[in-house]
């Protein structure tokens, strides 16, 4: 794949350390006439046109290559999370991941894959096997947009998962009242009891931050801290202490 595709990176803030521990790789498409086009527009198209396998493979290679680049710049590389479409999730994908990790010589724990509930619930023997194969490689597995699909809770406990990403709609809904807030707390409690890391996506206000922090979320991603940015800008964020300071201010505001 080329033709104007780029990867942007958005930080994940760990609330234990107030430091960046990871980031999400988000694909962008620079159209010669129309400018930057959102993946919300072109990913469904790529899926329809059968290009998602190639695009998804490219994203994995980009992420691994970026981890190596951060290392070579003397930075402590963050974990990079790559989104995986349900249409590309199969045994061939698993071997691509293995080959790419080996080729770039990176620590597999620095790669995370974000799967949708659809992948898990397809309940094909083959995808369950793929999940276990990936886990054996040492990569992390996350469930993206959690709470919007139809995950069976008993399945959740059987899959080798590391993390749940609470869908942004719940974070937004929290602003609309206590009932939604208790829904978020319930998801967090359930995730914790399954020993999963809880990530909140789409956090863009200090009120949301404070609620999620109180409620026990482990990791926060959102415009409150940073939008997705090109790798060079992300490297600058990695080397700075600005989020720790921002969080101190958020907490001082609250006190
Ligand atoms: P996602 O995986 O749920 O990614 C999170 C989306 O939320 C990103 O949108 C991110 O920019 C946005 N976001 C993060 N924080 C905030 C916030 O505080 N406020 C608001 N309004 N938005 C926030 P983006 O980059 O437009 O990506 C949209 C979706 O496109 C992703 O949703 C993912 O499903 C898909 N996507 C992106 N890259 C890839 C890829 O390489 N492969 C596949 N299969 N899908 C991808
Ligand atoms: Mg994602
Ligand atoms: Mg998401």
mmCIF file of C-alpha atoms and ligand atoms in Angstrom:
data_model
loop_
_atom_site.group_PDB
_atom_site.id
_atom_site.type_symbol
_atom_site.label_atom_id
_atom_site.label_comp_id
_atom_site.label_asym_id
_atom_site.label_seq_id
_atom_site.Cartn_x
_atom_site.Cartn_y
_atom_site.Cartn_z
ATOM 1 C CA UNK A 1 0.000 0.000 0.000
ATOM 2 C CA UNK A 2 1.108 3.543 -0.560
ATOM 3 C CA UNK A 3 -0.812 6.206 -2.407
ATOM 4 C CA UNK A 4 -0.937 8.731 0.378
ATOM 5 C CA UNK A 5 -1.551 6.581 3.435
ATOM 6 C CA UNK A 6 0.073 7.709 6.678
ATOM 7 C CA UNK A 7 -0.065 6.573 10.262
ATOM 8 C CA UNK A 8 -0.751 9.011 13.095
ATOM 9 C CA UNK A 9 -0.183 8.151 16.745
ATOM 10 C CA UNK A 10 -2.350 9.089 19.726
ATOM 11 C CA UNK A 11 -0.933 8.653 23.240
ATOM 12 C CA UNK A 12 -2.307 6.402 25.962
ATOM 13 C CA UNK A 13 -1.759 7.880 29.412
ATOM 14 C CA UNK A 14 -1.197 5.446 32.248
ATOM 15 C CA UNK A 15 -2.848 6.795 35.386
ATOM 16 C CA UNK A 16 -0.450 4.961 37.722
ATOM 17 C CA UNK A 17 2.572 6.787 36.376
ATOM 18 C CA UNK A 18 0.968 9.732 34.519
ATOM 19 C CA UNK A 19 3.264 8.874 31.626
ATOM 20 C CA UNK A 20 2.728 7.706 28.081
ATOM 21 C CA UNK A 21 2.836 3.919 28.023
ATOM 22 C CA UNK A 22 1.403 3.350 24.621
ATOM 23 C CA UNK A 23 -0.288 4.808 21.624
ATOM 24 C CA UNK A 24 -2.799 3.910 18.992
ATOM 25 C CA UNK A 25 -1.759 3.743 15.340
ATOM 26 C CA UNK A 26 -4.488 5.465 13.315
ATOM 27 C CA UNK A 27 -4.346 5.413 9.543
ATOM 28 C CA UNK A 28 -4.850 8.618 7.576
ATOM 29 C CA UNK A 29 -5.331 9.067 3.876
ATOM 30 C CA UNK A 30 -4.025 12.181 2.248
ATOM 31 C CA UNK A 31 -6.125 12.711 -0.858
ATOM 32 C CA UNK A 32 -4.507 14.926 -3.502
ATOM 33 C CA UNK A 33 -7.628 17.065 -3.901
ATOM 34 C CA UNK A 34 -9.728 16.498 -0.793
ATOM 35 C CA UNK A 35 -6.989 16.667 1.847
ATOM 36 C CA UNK A 36 -6.942 14.377 4.909
ATOM 37 C CA UNK A 37 -9.684 11.787 4.806
ATOM 38 C CA UNK A 38 -10.886 10.098 7.986
ATOM 39 C CA UNK A 39 -10.559 6.325 8.395
ATOM 40 C CA UNK A 40 -14.224 6.323 9.400
ATOM 41 C CA UNK A 41 -14.806 7.023 5.707
ATOM 42 C CA UNK A 42 -12.208 4.902 3.945
ATOM 43 C CA UNK A 43 -11.929 1.813 6.197
ATOM 44 C CA UNK A 44 -15.478 0.643 5.346
ATOM 45 C CA UNK A 45 -14.676 1.281 1.678
ATOM 46 C CA UNK A 46 -11.432 -0.665 1.915
ATOM 47 C CA UNK A 47 -13.369 -3.512 3.525
ATOM 48 C CA UNK A 48 -15.923 -3.522 0.731
ATOM 49 C CA UNK A 49 -13.315 -3.379 -1.997
ATOM 50 C CA UNK A 50 -11.250 -6.170 -0.476
ATOM 51 C CA UNK A 51 -8.291 -3.864 0.211
ATOM 52 C CA UNK A 52 -8.465 -4.109 3.991
ATOM 53 C CA UNK A 53 -6.154 -7.118 4.191
ATOM 54 C CA UNK A 54 -3.395 -5.243 2.437
ATOM 55 C CA UNK A 55 -4.024 -2.007 4.309
ATOM 56 C CA UNK A 56 -4.153 -3.830 7.629
ATOM 57 C CA UNK A 57 -0.902 -5.650 6.917
ATOM 58 C CA UNK A 58 0.730 -2.346 6.001
ATOM 59 C CA UNK A 59 -0.382 -0.852 9.335
ATOM 60 C CA UNK A 60 1.308 -3.691 11.256
ATOM 61 C CA UNK A 61 4.541 -3.235 9.303
ATOM 62 C CA UNK A 62 4.436 0.550 9.860
ATOM 63 C CA UNK A 63 3.926 0.095 13.596
ATOM 64 C CA UNK A 64 6.835 -2.338 13.939
ATOM 65 C CA UNK A 65 9.044 -0.139 11.812
ATOM 66 C CA UNK A 66 8.133 2.837 14.009
ATOM 67 C CA UNK A 67 9.021 0.944 17.191
ATOM 68 C CA UNK A 68 12.446 0.275 15.724
ATOM 69 C CA UNK A 69 12.743 3.926 14.678
ATOM 70 C CA UNK A 70 11.943 5.141 18.228
ATOM 71 C CA UNK A 71 14.586 2.761 19.592
ATOM 72 C CA UNK A 72 17.161 4.069 17.132
ATOM 73 C CA UNK A 73 16.345 7.623 18.197
ATOM 74 C CA UNK A 74 17.233 6.621 21.736
ATOM 75 C CA UNK A 75 13.653 6.866 22.946
ATOM 76 C CA UNK A 76 11.985 4.325 25.158
ATOM 77 C CA UNK A 77 9.458 2.967 22.683
ATOM 78 C CA UNK A 78 5.820 2.913 23.743
ATOM 79 C CA UNK A 79 3.573 -0.007 23.033
ATOM 80 C CA UNK A 80 1.818 0.562 19.707
ATOM 81 C CA UNK A 81 -1.772 -0.623 19.250
ATOM 82 C CA UNK A 82 -2.938 -1.472 15.766
ATOM 83 C CA UNK A 83 -6.597 -1.818 14.778
ATOM 84 C CA UNK A 84 -7.547 -5.085 13.146
ATOM 85 C CA UNK A 85 -10.627 -5.448 10.976
ATOM 86 C CA UNK A 86 -12.663 -8.609 11.474
ATOM 87 C CA UNK A 87 -12.213 -9.232 7.742
ATOM 88 C CA UNK A 88 -8.448 -9.561 8.059
ATOM 89 C CA UNK A 89 -8.391 -11.703 11.167
ATOM 90 C CA UNK A 90 -7.236 -15.193 10.231
ATOM 91 C CA UNK A 91 -4.257 -17.543 10.317
ATOM 92 C CA UNK A 92 -2.493 -15.641 7.519
ATOM 93 C CA UNK A 93 -2.690 -12.477 9.616
ATOM 94 C CA UNK A 94 -1.162 -14.276 12.578
ATOM 95 C CA UNK A 95 1.815 -15.386 10.535
ATOM 96 C CA UNK A 96 2.203 -11.900 9.093
ATOM 97 C CA UNK A 97 2.428 -10.557 12.646
ATOM 98 C CA UNK A 98 5.013 -13.175 13.555
ATOM 99 C CA UNK A 99 7.129 -12.499 10.464
ATOM 100 C CA UNK A 100 7.000 -8.739 10.956
ATOM 101 C CA UNK A 101 8.013 -8.908 14.610
ATOM 102 C CA UNK A 102 10.961 -11.109 13.661
ATOM 103 C CA UNK A 103 11.975 -9.007 10.684
ATOM 104 C CA UNK A 104 12.132 -5.807 12.729
ATOM 105 C CA UNK A 105 13.530 -7.576 15.754
ATOM 106 C CA UNK A 106 11.139 -5.913 18.156
ATOM 107 C CA UNK A 107 9.922 -7.035 21.540
ATOM 108 C CA UNK A 108 6.462 -8.536 20.906
ATOM 109 C CA UNK A 109 5.088 -6.998 24.093
ATOM 110 C CA UNK A 110 5.414 -3.617 22.351
ATOM 111 C CA UNK A 111 2.754 -4.604 19.850
ATOM 112 C CA UNK A 112 -0.925 -4.674 20.706
ATOM 113 C CA UNK A 113 -3.836 -5.594 18.469
ATOM 114 C CA UNK A 114 -7.248 -3.970 18.874
ATOM 115 C CA UNK A 115 -9.997 -6.359 17.884
ATOM 116 C CA UNK A 116 -13.687 -5.680 17.736
ATOM 117 C CA UNK A 117 -16.319 -7.669 19.554
ATOM 118 C CA UNK A 118 -17.360 -8.969 16.134
ATOM 119 C CA UNK A 119 -14.097 -10.909 15.825
ATOM 120 C CA UNK A 120 -14.571 -12.532 19.204
ATOM 121 C CA UNK A 121 -18.225 -13.334 18.760
ATOM 122 C CA UNK A 122 -17.918 -14.843 15.312
ATOM 123 C CA UNK A 123 -17.012 -17.829 17.460
ATOM 124 C CA UNK A 124 -15.259 -19.514 14.603
ATOM 125 C CA UNK A 125 -12.878 -22.119 15.944
ATOM 126 C CA UNK A 126 -10.329 -20.569 13.625
ATOM 127 C CA UNK A 127 -10.442 -17.119 15.195
ATOM 128 C CA UNK A 128 -10.180 -18.556 18.691
ATOM 129 C CA UNK A 129 -7.112 -20.451 17.571
ATOM 130 C CA UNK A 130 -5.672 -17.284 16.016
ATOM 131 C CA UNK A 131 -6.169 -15.412 19.294
ATOM 132 C CA UNK A 132 -4.227 -18.066 21.168
ATOM 133 C CA UNK A 133 -1.508 -18.143 18.510
ATOM 134 C CA UNK A 134 -1.088 -14.363 18.757
ATOM 135 C CA UNK A 135 -0.996 -14.535 22.530
ATOM 136 C CA UNK A 136 1.729 -17.175 22.309
ATOM 137 C CA UNK A 137 3.797 -14.794 20.200
ATOM 138 C CA UNK A 138 3.690 -12.376 23.129
ATOM 139 C CA UNK A 139 1.585 -9.593 21.624
ATOM 140 C CA UNK A 140 -1.188 -7.942 23.667
ATOM 141 C CA UNK A 141 -4.843 -8.235 22.765
ATOM 142 C CA UNK A 142 -7.427 -5.535 23.334
ATOM 143 C CA UNK A 143 -11.171 -5.353 22.675
ATOM 144 C CA UNK A 144 -11.967 -2.053 20.961
ATOM 145 C CA UNK A 145 -15.244 -0.127 21.262
ATOM 146 C CA UNK A 146 -16.237 -2.408 24.115
ATOM 147 C CA UNK A 147 -19.906 -2.326 25.062
ATOM 148 C CA UNK A 148 -21.292 -1.569 21.618
ATOM 149 C CA UNK A 149 -21.336 -5.122 20.295
ATOM 150 C CA UNK A 150 -22.772 -8.281 21.705
ATOM 151 C CA UNK A 151 -19.969 -9.851 23.658
ATOM 152 C CA UNK A 152 -21.011 -12.873 25.591
ATOM 153 C CA UNK A 153 -19.573 -12.454 29.058
ATOM 154 C CA UNK A 154 -18.711 -16.116 29.363
ATOM 155 C CA UNK A 155 -16.665 -15.919 26.170
ATOM 156 C CA UNK A 156 -14.827 -12.867 27.404
ATOM 157 C CA UNK A 157 -13.381 -14.851 30.255
ATOM 158 C CA UNK A 158 -12.269 -17.645 27.925
ATOM 159 C CA UNK A 159 -10.307 -15.519 25.468
ATOM 160 C CA UNK A 160 -6.691 -14.634 26.175
ATOM 161 C CA UNK A 161 -7.353 -10.891 26.419
ATOM 162 C CA UNK A 162 -5.340 -8.173 28.132
ATOM 163 C CA UNK A 163 -7.511 -5.111 27.840
ATOM 164 C CA UNK A 164 -10.960 -3.619 27.276
ATOM 165 C CA UNK A 165 -11.351 -0.247 25.600
ATOM 166 C CA UNK A 166 -14.615 1.267 26.777
ATOM 167 C CA UNK A 167 -16.385 2.761 23.786
ATOM 168 C CA UNK A 168 -16.408 6.527 23.475
ATOM 169 C CA UNK A 169 -20.200 6.594 23.496
ATOM 170 C CA UNK A 170 -20.138 5.656 27.202
ATOM 171 C CA UNK A 171 -17.633 8.379 27.960
ATOM 172 C CA UNK A 172 -19.866 10.914 26.225
ATOM 173 C CA UNK A 173 -22.967 9.489 27.884
ATOM 174 C CA UNK A 174 -21.430 10.056 31.317
ATOM 175 C CA UNK A 175 -22.020 13.782 30.726
ATOM 176 C CA UNK A 176 -25.738 13.029 30.463
ATOM 177 C CA UNK A 177 -26.292 11.791 33.959
ATOM 178 C CA UNK A 178 -25.820 9.290 36.750
ATOM 179 C CA UNK A 179 -27.430 6.319 35.040
ATOM 180 C CA UNK A 180 -24.768 6.312 32.364
ATOM 181 C CA UNK A 181 -22.096 6.856 34.961
ATOM 182 C CA UNK A 182 -23.131 3.671 36.732
ATOM 183 C CA UNK A 183 -22.990 1.805 33.430
ATOM 184 C CA UNK A 184 -19.350 2.841 33.033
ATOM 185 C CA UNK A 185 -18.620 1.808 36.632
ATOM 186 C CA UNK A 186 -20.233 -1.560 35.979
ATOM 187 C CA UNK A 187 -18.077 -2.174 32.899
ATOM 188 C CA UNK A 188 -14.980 -1.253 34.878
ATOM 189 C CA UNK A 189 -15.897 -3.563 37.745
ATOM 190 C CA UNK A 190 -16.531 -6.423 35.356
ATOM 191 C CA UNK A 191 -13.272 -5.864 33.483
ATOM 192 C CA UNK A 192 -11.304 -5.728 36.725
ATOM 193 C CA UNK A 193 -12.802 -8.950 37.952
ATOM 194 C CA UNK A 194 -11.617 -10.581 34.730
ATOM 195 C CA UNK A 195 -8.158 -9.127 35.362
ATOM 196 C CA UNK A 196 -8.284 -6.906 32.307
ATOM 197 C CA UNK A 197 -6.742 -3.476 31.900
ATOM 198 C CA UNK A 198 -9.414 -0.804 31.415
ATOM 199 C CA UNK A 199 -8.873 1.902 28.849
ATOM 200 C CA UNK A 200 -11.194 4.842 28.189
ATOM 201 C CA UNK A 201 -11.140 6.326 24.688
ATOM 202 C CA UNK A 202 -12.383 9.697 23.510
ATOM 203 C CA UNK A 203 -11.825 11.561 26.771
ATOM 204 C CA UNK A 204 -11.999 15.233 25.948
ATOM 205 C CA UNK A 205 -13.015 17.047 29.143
ATOM 206 C CA UNK A 206 -11.551 17.336 32.617
ATOM 207 C CA UNK A 207 -14.892 16.260 34.125
ATOM 208 C CA UNK A 208 -14.724 13.018 32.136
ATOM 209 C CA UNK A 209 -11.109 12.529 33.179
ATOM 210 C CA UNK A 210 -11.932 12.945 36.869
ATOM 211 C CA UNK A 211 -14.900 10.619 36.774
ATOM 212 C CA UNK A 212 -12.993 7.886 34.922
ATOM 213 C CA UNK A 213 -9.984 8.220 37.194
ATOM 214 C CA UNK A 214 -12.208 7.890 40.285
ATOM 215 C CA UNK A 215 -14.037 4.983 38.714
ATOM 216 C CA UNK A 216 -10.773 3.077 38.372
ATOM 217 C CA UNK A 217 -9.857 3.277 34.694
ATOM 218 C CA UNK A 218 -6.185 2.398 34.155
ATOM 219 C CA UNK A 219 -5.428 4.197 30.916
ATOM 220 C CA UNK A 220 -6.854 7.253 29.177
ATOM 221 C CA UNK A 221 -6.802 8.290 25.525
ATOM 222 C CA UNK A 222 -8.405 11.449 24.252
ATOM 223 C CA UNK A 223 -8.194 14.921 22.848
ATOM 224 C CA UNK A 224 -7.956 16.233 26.437
ATOM 225 C CA UNK A 225 -4.327 15.088 26.266
ATOM 226 C CA UNK A 226 -3.543 14.861 22.570
ATOM 227 C CA UNK A 227 -5.041 14.304 19.162
ATOM 228 C CA UNK A 228 -3.437 11.693 16.926
ATOM 229 C CA UNK A 229 -0.197 13.221 15.598
ATOM 230 C CA UNK A 230 2.526 12.279 13.077
ATOM 231 C CA UNK A 231 5.375 10.099 14.400
ATOM 232 C CA UNK A 232 7.838 13.015 14.668
ATOM 233 C CA UNK A 233 5.454 15.003 16.841
ATOM 234 C CA UNK A 234 4.747 11.904 18.885
ATOM 235 C CA UNK A 235 8.480 11.489 19.520
ATOM 236 C CA UNK A 236 8.489 14.997 21.000
ATOM 237 C CA UNK A 237 5.591 14.091 23.312
ATOM 238 C CA UNK A 238 7.472 10.958 24.407
ATOM 239 C CA UNK A 239 10.464 12.977 25.437
ATOM 240 C CA UNK A 240 8.463 15.544 27.398
ATOM 241 C CA UNK A 241 6.879 15.564 30.805
ATOM 242 C CA UNK A 242 3.906 17.637 29.867
ATOM 243 C CA UNK A 243 1.145 15.140 30.595
ATOM 244 C CA UNK A 244 2.314 14.535 34.157
ATOM 245 C CA UNK A 245 2.102 18.269 34.653
ATOM 246 C CA UNK A 246 -1.295 18.494 32.997
ATOM 247 C CA UNK A 247 -2.621 15.740 35.259
ATOM 248 C CA UNK A 248 -1.257 17.493 38.355
ATOM 249 C CA UNK A 249 -3.155 20.603 37.277
ATOM 250 C CA UNK A 250 -6.331 18.628 36.639
ATOM 251 C CA UNK A 251 -6.112 17.205 40.126
ATOM 252 C CA UNK A 252 -5.342 20.546 41.717
ATOM 253 C CA UNK A 253 -8.411 22.012 39.958
ATOM 254 C CA UNK A 254 -10.527 19.286 41.497
ATOM 255 C CA UNK A 255 -9.248 19.724 45.054
HETATM 256 P P1 LIG B 1 -11.028 3.517 16.993
HETATM 257 O O1 LIG B 1 -10.085 2.376 16.862
HETATM 258 O O2 LIG B 1 -12.099 3.408 18.022
HETATM 259 O O3 LIG B 1 -10.084 4.795 17.251
HETATM 260 C C1 LIG B 1 -10.361 5.858 18.111
HETATM 261 C C2 LIG B 1 -10.909 7.041 17.355
HETATM 262 O O4 LIG B 1 -11.353 8.014 18.308
HETATM 263 C C3 LIG B 1 -9.873 7.757 16.477
HETATM 264 O O5 LIG B 1 -10.549 8.274 15.333
HETATM 265 C C4 LIG B 1 -9.444 8.917 17.376
HETATM 266 O O6 LIG B 1 -8.931 10.024 16.664
HETATM 267 C C5 LIG B 1 -10.768 9.257 18.024
HETATM 268 N N1 LIG B 1 -10.603 9.996 19.273
HETATM 269 C C6 LIG B 1 -9.682 9.804 20.242
HETATM 270 N N2 LIG B 1 -9.858 10.651 21.253
HETATM 271 C C7 LIG B 1 -10.922 11.430 20.924
HETATM 272 C C8 LIG B 1 -11.598 12.533 21.586
HETATM 273 O O7 LIG B 1 -11.243 12.958 22.707
HETATM 274 N N3 LIG B 1 -12.656 13.084 20.944
HETATM 275 C C9 LIG B 1 -13.068 12.635 19.717
HETATM 276 N N4 LIG B 1 -14.101 13.255 19.133
HETATM 277 N N5 LIG B 1 -12.462 11.612 19.077
HETATM 278 C C10 LIG B 1 -11.401 11.011 19.674
HETATM 279 P P2 LIG B 1 -9.970 8.063 13.862
HETATM 280 O O8 LIG B 1 -8.487 8.230 13.871
HETATM 281 O O9 LIG B 1 -10.781 8.925 12.967
HETATM 282 O O10 LIG B 1 -10.276 6.537 13.579
HETATM 283 C C11 LIG B 1 -11.596 6.089 13.429
HETATM 284 C C12 LIG B 1 -11.657 4.574 13.323
HETATM 285 O O11 LIG B 1 -11.035 4.132 12.111
HETATM 286 C C13 LIG B 1 -10.938 3.837 14.421
HETATM 287 O O12 LIG B 1 -11.718 3.833 15.570
HETATM 288 C C14 LIG B 1 -10.749 2.470 13.782
HETATM 289 O O13 LIG B 1 -11.937 1.713 13.918
HETATM 290 C C15 LIG B 1 -10.586 2.805 12.315
HETATM 291 N N6 LIG B 1 -9.165 2.673 11.953
HETATM 292 C C16 LIG B 1 -8.166 3.582 12.025
HETATM 293 N N7 LIG B 1 -6.993 3.050 11.595
HETATM 294 C C17 LIG B 1 -7.266 1.749 11.265
HETATM 295 C C18 LIG B 1 -6.472 0.636 10.771
HETATM 296 O O14 LIG B 1 -5.266 0.721 10.568
HETATM 297 N N8 LIG B 1 -7.135 -0.543 10.543
HETATM 298 C C19 LIG B 1 -8.472 -0.695 10.784
HETATM 299 N N9 LIG B 1 -9.038 -1.874 10.543
HETATM 300 N N10 LIG B 1 -9.226 0.312 11.268
HETATM 301 C C20 LIG B 1 -8.636 1.512 11.496
HETATM 302 MG MG1 LIG B 2 -8.931 1.389 18.100
HETATM 303 MG MG1 LIG B 3 -12.333 2.535 19.697
#
